[in-house]
CSV table of C-alpha atoms (C1' of nucleotides) in Angstrom, one decimal:
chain,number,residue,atom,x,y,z
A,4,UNK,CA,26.4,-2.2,18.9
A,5,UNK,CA,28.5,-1.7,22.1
A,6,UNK,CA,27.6,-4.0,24.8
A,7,UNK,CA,26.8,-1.6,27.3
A,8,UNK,CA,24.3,0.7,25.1
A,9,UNK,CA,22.6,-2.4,24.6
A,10,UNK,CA,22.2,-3.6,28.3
A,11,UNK,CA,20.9,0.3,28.8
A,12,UNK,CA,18.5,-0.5,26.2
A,13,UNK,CA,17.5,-3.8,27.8
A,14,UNK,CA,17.3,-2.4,31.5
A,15,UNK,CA,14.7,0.3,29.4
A,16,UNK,CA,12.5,-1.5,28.6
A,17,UNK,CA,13.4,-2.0,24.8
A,18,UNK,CA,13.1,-4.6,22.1
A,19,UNK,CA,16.8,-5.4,20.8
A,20,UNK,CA,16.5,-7.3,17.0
A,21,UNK,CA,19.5,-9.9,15.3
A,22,UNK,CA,19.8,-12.0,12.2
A,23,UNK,CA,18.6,-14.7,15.1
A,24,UNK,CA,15.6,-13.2,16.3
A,25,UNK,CA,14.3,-12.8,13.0
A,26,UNK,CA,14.9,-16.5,12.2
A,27,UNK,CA,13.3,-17.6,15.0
A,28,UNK,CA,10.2,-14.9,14.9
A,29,UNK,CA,9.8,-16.2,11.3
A,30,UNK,CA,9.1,-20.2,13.1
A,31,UNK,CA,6.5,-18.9,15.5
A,32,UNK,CA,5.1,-17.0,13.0
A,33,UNK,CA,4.7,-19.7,11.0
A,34,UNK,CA,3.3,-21.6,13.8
A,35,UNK,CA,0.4,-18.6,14.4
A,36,UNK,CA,-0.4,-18.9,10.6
A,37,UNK,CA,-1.0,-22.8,10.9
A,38,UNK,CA,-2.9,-22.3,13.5
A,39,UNK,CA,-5.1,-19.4,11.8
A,40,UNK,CA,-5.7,-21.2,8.7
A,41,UNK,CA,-6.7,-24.6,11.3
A,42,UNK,CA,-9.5,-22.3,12.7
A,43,UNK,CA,-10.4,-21.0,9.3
A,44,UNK,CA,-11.2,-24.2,8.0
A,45,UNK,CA,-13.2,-25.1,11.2
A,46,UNK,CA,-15.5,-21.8,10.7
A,47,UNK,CA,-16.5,-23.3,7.4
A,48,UNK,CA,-16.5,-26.7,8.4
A,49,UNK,CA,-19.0,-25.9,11.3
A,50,UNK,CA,-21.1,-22.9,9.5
A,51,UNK,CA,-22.1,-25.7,6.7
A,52,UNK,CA,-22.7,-28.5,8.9
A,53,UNK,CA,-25.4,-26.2,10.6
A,54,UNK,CA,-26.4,-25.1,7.1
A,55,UNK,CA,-26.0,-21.6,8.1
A,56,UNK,CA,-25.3,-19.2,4.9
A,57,UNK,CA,-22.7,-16.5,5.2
A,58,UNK,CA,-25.4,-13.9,5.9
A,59,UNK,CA,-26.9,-15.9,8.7
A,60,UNK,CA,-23.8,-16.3,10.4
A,61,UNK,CA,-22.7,-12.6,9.8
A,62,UNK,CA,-25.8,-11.9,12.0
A,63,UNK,CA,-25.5,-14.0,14.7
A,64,UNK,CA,-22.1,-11.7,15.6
A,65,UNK,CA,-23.0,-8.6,14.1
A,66,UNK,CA,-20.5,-8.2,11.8
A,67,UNK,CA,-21.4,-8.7,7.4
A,68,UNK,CA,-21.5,-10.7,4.6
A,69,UNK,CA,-18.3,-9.5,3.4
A,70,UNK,CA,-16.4,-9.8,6.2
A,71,UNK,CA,-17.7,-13.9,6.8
A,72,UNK,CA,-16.1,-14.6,3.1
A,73,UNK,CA,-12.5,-12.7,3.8
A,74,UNK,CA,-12.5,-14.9,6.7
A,75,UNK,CA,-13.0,-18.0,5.0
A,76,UNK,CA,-10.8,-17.0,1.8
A,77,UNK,CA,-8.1,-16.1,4.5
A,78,UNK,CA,-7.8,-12.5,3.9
A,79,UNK,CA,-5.1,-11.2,5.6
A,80,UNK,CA,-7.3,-8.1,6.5
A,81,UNK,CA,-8.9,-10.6,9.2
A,82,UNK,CA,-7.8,-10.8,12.7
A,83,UNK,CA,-7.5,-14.2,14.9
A,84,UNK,CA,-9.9,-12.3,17.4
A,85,UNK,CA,-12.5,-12.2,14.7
A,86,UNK,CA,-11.9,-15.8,13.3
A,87,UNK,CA,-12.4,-17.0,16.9
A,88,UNK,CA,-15.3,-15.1,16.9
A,89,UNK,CA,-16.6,-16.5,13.9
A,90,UNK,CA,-16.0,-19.7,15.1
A,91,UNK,CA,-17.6,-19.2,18.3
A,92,UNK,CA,-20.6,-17.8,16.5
A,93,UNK,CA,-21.1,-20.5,14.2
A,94,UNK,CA,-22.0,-22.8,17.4
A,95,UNK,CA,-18.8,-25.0,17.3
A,96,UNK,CA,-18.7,-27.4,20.4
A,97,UNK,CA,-16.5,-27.3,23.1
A,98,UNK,CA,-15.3,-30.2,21.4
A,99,UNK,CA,-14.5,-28.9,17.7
A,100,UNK,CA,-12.5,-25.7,19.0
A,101,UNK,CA,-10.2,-28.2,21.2
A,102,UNK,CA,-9.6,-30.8,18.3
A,103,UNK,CA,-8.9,-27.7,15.7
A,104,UNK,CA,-6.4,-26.8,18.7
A,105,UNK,CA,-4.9,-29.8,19.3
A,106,UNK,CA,-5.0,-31.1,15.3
A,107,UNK,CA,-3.1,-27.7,14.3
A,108,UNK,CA,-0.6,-28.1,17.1
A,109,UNK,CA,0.0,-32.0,16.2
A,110,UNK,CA,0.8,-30.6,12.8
A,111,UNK,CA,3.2,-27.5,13.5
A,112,UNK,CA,5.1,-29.9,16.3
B,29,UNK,CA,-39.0,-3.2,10.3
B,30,UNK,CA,-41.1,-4.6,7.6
B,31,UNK,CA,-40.2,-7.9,6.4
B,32,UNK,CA,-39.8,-7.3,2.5
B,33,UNK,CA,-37.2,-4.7,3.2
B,34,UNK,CA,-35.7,-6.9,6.1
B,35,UNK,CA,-35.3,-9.7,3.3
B,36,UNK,CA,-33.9,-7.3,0.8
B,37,UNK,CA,-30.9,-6.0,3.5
B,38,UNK,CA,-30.3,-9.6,4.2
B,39,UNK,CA,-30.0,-10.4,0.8
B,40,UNK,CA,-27.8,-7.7,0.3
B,41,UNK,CA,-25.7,-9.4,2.8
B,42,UNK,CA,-26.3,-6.4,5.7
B,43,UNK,CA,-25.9,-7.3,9.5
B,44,UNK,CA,-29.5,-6.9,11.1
B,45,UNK,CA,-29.4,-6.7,15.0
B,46,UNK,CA,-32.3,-7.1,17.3
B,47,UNK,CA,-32.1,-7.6,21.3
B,48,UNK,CA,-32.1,-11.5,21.2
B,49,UNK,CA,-28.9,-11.1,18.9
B,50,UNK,CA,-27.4,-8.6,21.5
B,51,UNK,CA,-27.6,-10.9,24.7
B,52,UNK,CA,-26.8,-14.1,22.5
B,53,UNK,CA,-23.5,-11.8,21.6
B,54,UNK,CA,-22.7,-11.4,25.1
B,55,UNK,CA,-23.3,-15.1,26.1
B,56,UNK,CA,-20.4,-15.1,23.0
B,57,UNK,CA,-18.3,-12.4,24.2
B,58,UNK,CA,-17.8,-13.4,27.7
B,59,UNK,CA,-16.6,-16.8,26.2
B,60,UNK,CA,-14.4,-15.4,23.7
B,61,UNK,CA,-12.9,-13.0,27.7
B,62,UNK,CA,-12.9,-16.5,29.1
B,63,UNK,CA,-10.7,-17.6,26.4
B,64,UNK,CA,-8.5,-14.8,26.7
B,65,UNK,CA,-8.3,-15.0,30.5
B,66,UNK,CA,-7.1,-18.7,30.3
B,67,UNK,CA,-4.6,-17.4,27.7
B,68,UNK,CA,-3.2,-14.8,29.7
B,69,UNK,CA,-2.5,-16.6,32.6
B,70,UNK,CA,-0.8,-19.2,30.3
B,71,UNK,CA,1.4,-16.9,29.0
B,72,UNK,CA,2.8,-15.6,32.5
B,73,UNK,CA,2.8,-19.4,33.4
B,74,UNK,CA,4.9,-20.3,30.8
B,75,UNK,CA,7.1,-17.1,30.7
B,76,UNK,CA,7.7,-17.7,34.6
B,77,UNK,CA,8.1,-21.5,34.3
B,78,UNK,CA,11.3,-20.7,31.3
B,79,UNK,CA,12.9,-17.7,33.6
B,80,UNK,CA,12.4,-15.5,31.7
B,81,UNK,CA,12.2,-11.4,32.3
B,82,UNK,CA,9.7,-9.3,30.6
B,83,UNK,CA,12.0,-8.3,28.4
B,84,UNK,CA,13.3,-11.2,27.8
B,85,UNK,CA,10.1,-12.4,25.9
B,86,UNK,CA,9.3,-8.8,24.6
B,87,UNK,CA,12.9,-9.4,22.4
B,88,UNK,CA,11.5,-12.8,21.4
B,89,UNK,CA,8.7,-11.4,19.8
B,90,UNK,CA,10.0,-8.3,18.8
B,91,UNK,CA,8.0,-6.3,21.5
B,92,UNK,CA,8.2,-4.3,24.2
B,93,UNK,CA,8.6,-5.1,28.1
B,94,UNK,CA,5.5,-2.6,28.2
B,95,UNK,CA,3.2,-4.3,26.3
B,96,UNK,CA,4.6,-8.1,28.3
B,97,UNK,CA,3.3,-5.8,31.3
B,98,UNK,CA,-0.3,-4.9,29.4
B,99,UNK,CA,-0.4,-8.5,27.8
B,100,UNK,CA,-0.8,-9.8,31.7
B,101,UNK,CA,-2.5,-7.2,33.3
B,102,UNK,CA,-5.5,-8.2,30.9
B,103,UNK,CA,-5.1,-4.8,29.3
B,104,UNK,CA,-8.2,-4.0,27.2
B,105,UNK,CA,-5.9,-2.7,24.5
B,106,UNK,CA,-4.3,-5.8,23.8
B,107,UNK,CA,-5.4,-8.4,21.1
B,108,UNK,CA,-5.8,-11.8,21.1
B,109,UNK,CA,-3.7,-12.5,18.1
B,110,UNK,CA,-0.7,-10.5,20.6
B,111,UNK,CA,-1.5,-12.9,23.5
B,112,UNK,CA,-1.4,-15.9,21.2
B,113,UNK,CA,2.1,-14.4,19.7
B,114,UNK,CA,3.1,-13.9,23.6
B,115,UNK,CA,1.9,-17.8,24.1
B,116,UNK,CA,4.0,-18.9,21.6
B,117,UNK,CA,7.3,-17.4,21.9
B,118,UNK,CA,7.3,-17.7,25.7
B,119,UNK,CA,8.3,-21.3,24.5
B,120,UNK,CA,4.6,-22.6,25.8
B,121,UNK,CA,4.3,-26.2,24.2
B,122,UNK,CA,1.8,-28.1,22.3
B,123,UNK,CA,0.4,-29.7,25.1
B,124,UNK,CA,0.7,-26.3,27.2
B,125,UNK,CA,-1.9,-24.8,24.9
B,126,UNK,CA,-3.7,-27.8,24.5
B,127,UNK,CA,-4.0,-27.5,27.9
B,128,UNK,CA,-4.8,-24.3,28.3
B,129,UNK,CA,-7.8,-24.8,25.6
B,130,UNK,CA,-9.1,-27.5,27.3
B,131,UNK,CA,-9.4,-25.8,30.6
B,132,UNK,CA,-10.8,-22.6,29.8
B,133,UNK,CA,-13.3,-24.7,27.6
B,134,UNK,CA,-13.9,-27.0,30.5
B,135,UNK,CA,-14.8,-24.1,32.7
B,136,UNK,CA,-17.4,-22.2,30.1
B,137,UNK,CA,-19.0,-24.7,29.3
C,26,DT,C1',-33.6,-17.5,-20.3
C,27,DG,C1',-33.8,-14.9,-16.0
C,28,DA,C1',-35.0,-14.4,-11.1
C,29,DG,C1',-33.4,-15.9,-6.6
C,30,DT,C1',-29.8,-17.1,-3.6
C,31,DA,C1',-25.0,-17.7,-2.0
C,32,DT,C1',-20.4,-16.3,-2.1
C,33,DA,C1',-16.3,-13.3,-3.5
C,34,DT,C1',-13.8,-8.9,-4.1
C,35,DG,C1',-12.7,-4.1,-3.6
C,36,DT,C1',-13.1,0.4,-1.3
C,37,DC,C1',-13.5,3.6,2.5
C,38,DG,C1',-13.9,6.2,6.8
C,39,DA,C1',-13.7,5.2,11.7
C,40,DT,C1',-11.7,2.9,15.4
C,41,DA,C1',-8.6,-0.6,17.7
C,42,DC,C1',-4.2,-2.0,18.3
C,43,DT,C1',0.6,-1.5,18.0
C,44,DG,C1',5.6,-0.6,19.4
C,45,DA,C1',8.1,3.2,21.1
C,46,DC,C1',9.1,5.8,24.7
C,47,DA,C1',9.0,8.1,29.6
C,48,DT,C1',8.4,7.3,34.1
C,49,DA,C1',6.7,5.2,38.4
C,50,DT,C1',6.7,1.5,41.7
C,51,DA,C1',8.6,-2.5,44.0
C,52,DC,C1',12.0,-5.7,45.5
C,53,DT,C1',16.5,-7.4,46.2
C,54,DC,C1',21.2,-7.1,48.0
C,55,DA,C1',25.7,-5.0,49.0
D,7,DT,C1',21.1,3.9,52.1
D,8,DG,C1',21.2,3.4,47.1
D,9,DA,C1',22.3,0.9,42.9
D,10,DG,C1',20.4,-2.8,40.0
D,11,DT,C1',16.7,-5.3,38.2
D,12,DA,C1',11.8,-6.4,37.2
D,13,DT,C1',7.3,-5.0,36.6
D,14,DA,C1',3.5,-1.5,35.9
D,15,DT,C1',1.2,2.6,33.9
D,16,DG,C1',0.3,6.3,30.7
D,17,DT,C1',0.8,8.6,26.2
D,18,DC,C1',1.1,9.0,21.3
D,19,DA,C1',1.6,8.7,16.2
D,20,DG,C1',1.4,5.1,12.7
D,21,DT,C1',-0.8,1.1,11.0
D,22,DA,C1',-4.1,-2.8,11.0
D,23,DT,C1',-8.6,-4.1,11.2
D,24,DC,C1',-13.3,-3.2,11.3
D,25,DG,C1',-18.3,-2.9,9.5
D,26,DA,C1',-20.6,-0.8,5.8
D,27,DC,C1',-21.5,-0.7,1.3
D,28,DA,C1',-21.3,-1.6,-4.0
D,29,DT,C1',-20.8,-4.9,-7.2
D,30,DA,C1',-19.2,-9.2,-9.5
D,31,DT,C1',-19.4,-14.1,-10.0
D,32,DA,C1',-21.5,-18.6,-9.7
D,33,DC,C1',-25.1,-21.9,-9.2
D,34,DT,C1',-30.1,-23.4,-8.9
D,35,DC,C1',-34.4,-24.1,-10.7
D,36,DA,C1',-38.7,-22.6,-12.9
DNA sequence: TGAGTATATGTCGATACTGACATATACTCA
DNA sequence: TGAGTATATGTCAGTATCGACATATACTCA
């Protein structure tokens, strides 16, 4: 691509892709998939030790059964918005969402 | 609704709402907007602090400078999972996040 | 065994969110 | 003034995600 269609492209607003962005897209995507899968295991971790079933905890943010499970089996059909919900939901501290924060980003660096 | 059938939905693994669920949601909502918020503002922070345009960031993620713009106007019609993307390949680092976790958490409580 | 309970999997129609794209506004600076 | 650059706003068609719902699997325990 000539150099000045692409600074026209740039000055309009548009996204401009290379063998480089895709590289480095891949590492932050990684690093939003370690982080996912951190707050997945917290859901769980926090809905048992309040010994709430899937259903209970399904209620408590109005969403279903179904939908608790693809969470926690890491569907890919499930959306960080609705695993911090979940997580929210399931009553975990102040405390637990920070360390799942901070333990996820100790291990992606 | 009578109890039997109430058990039986449950047990089916249904959603059952009632008006205590509805303002315990929002109590849950507007933390899940806090979260967001503090997110935002660390994105525009941290995309500011590097020098870097709009556009610059929107090529980072594969984006475009229009949805940079939406991302920190608090747009409605933008996701959490694209702010966290934003957060992330704005360069933000592990204690940045932290940081911005520990904040917003600090303020809701 | 079989009834009760918890969790997992698959499908579907409706809606939310997306990047693309056009265009407007605002602020340099020559 | 006006060209260049950065940011904001609005629309739209395609896709992702949602809750709802059916059903399957797994584990107690009487």
């Amino acid at each position: 691509m000539k150099t000045d269609k692409l600074a026209r492209l740039q000055a309009a607003g548009w996204k401009v892709g290379s063998a480089e962005d895709f590289l480095q897209l891949n590492g932050e995507e990684a690093r939003l998939v370690a982080l996912k899968l951190s707050l997945i295991s917290a859901v769980k971790e926090s809905r048992i030790k309040r010994k709430l079933s899937q259903i209970d905890l399904a209620q408590r943010m109005k969403s279903s059964q179904s939908r608790i499970a693809k969470i926690e089996a890491g569907d890919p059909s499930v959306s960080l918005d609705l695993i911090v919900r979940a997580l929210i939901a399931s009553g975990a501290t102040t405390r637990d969402i920070q360390t799942t924060f901070t333990a996820n980003e100790r291990m992606v660096g």
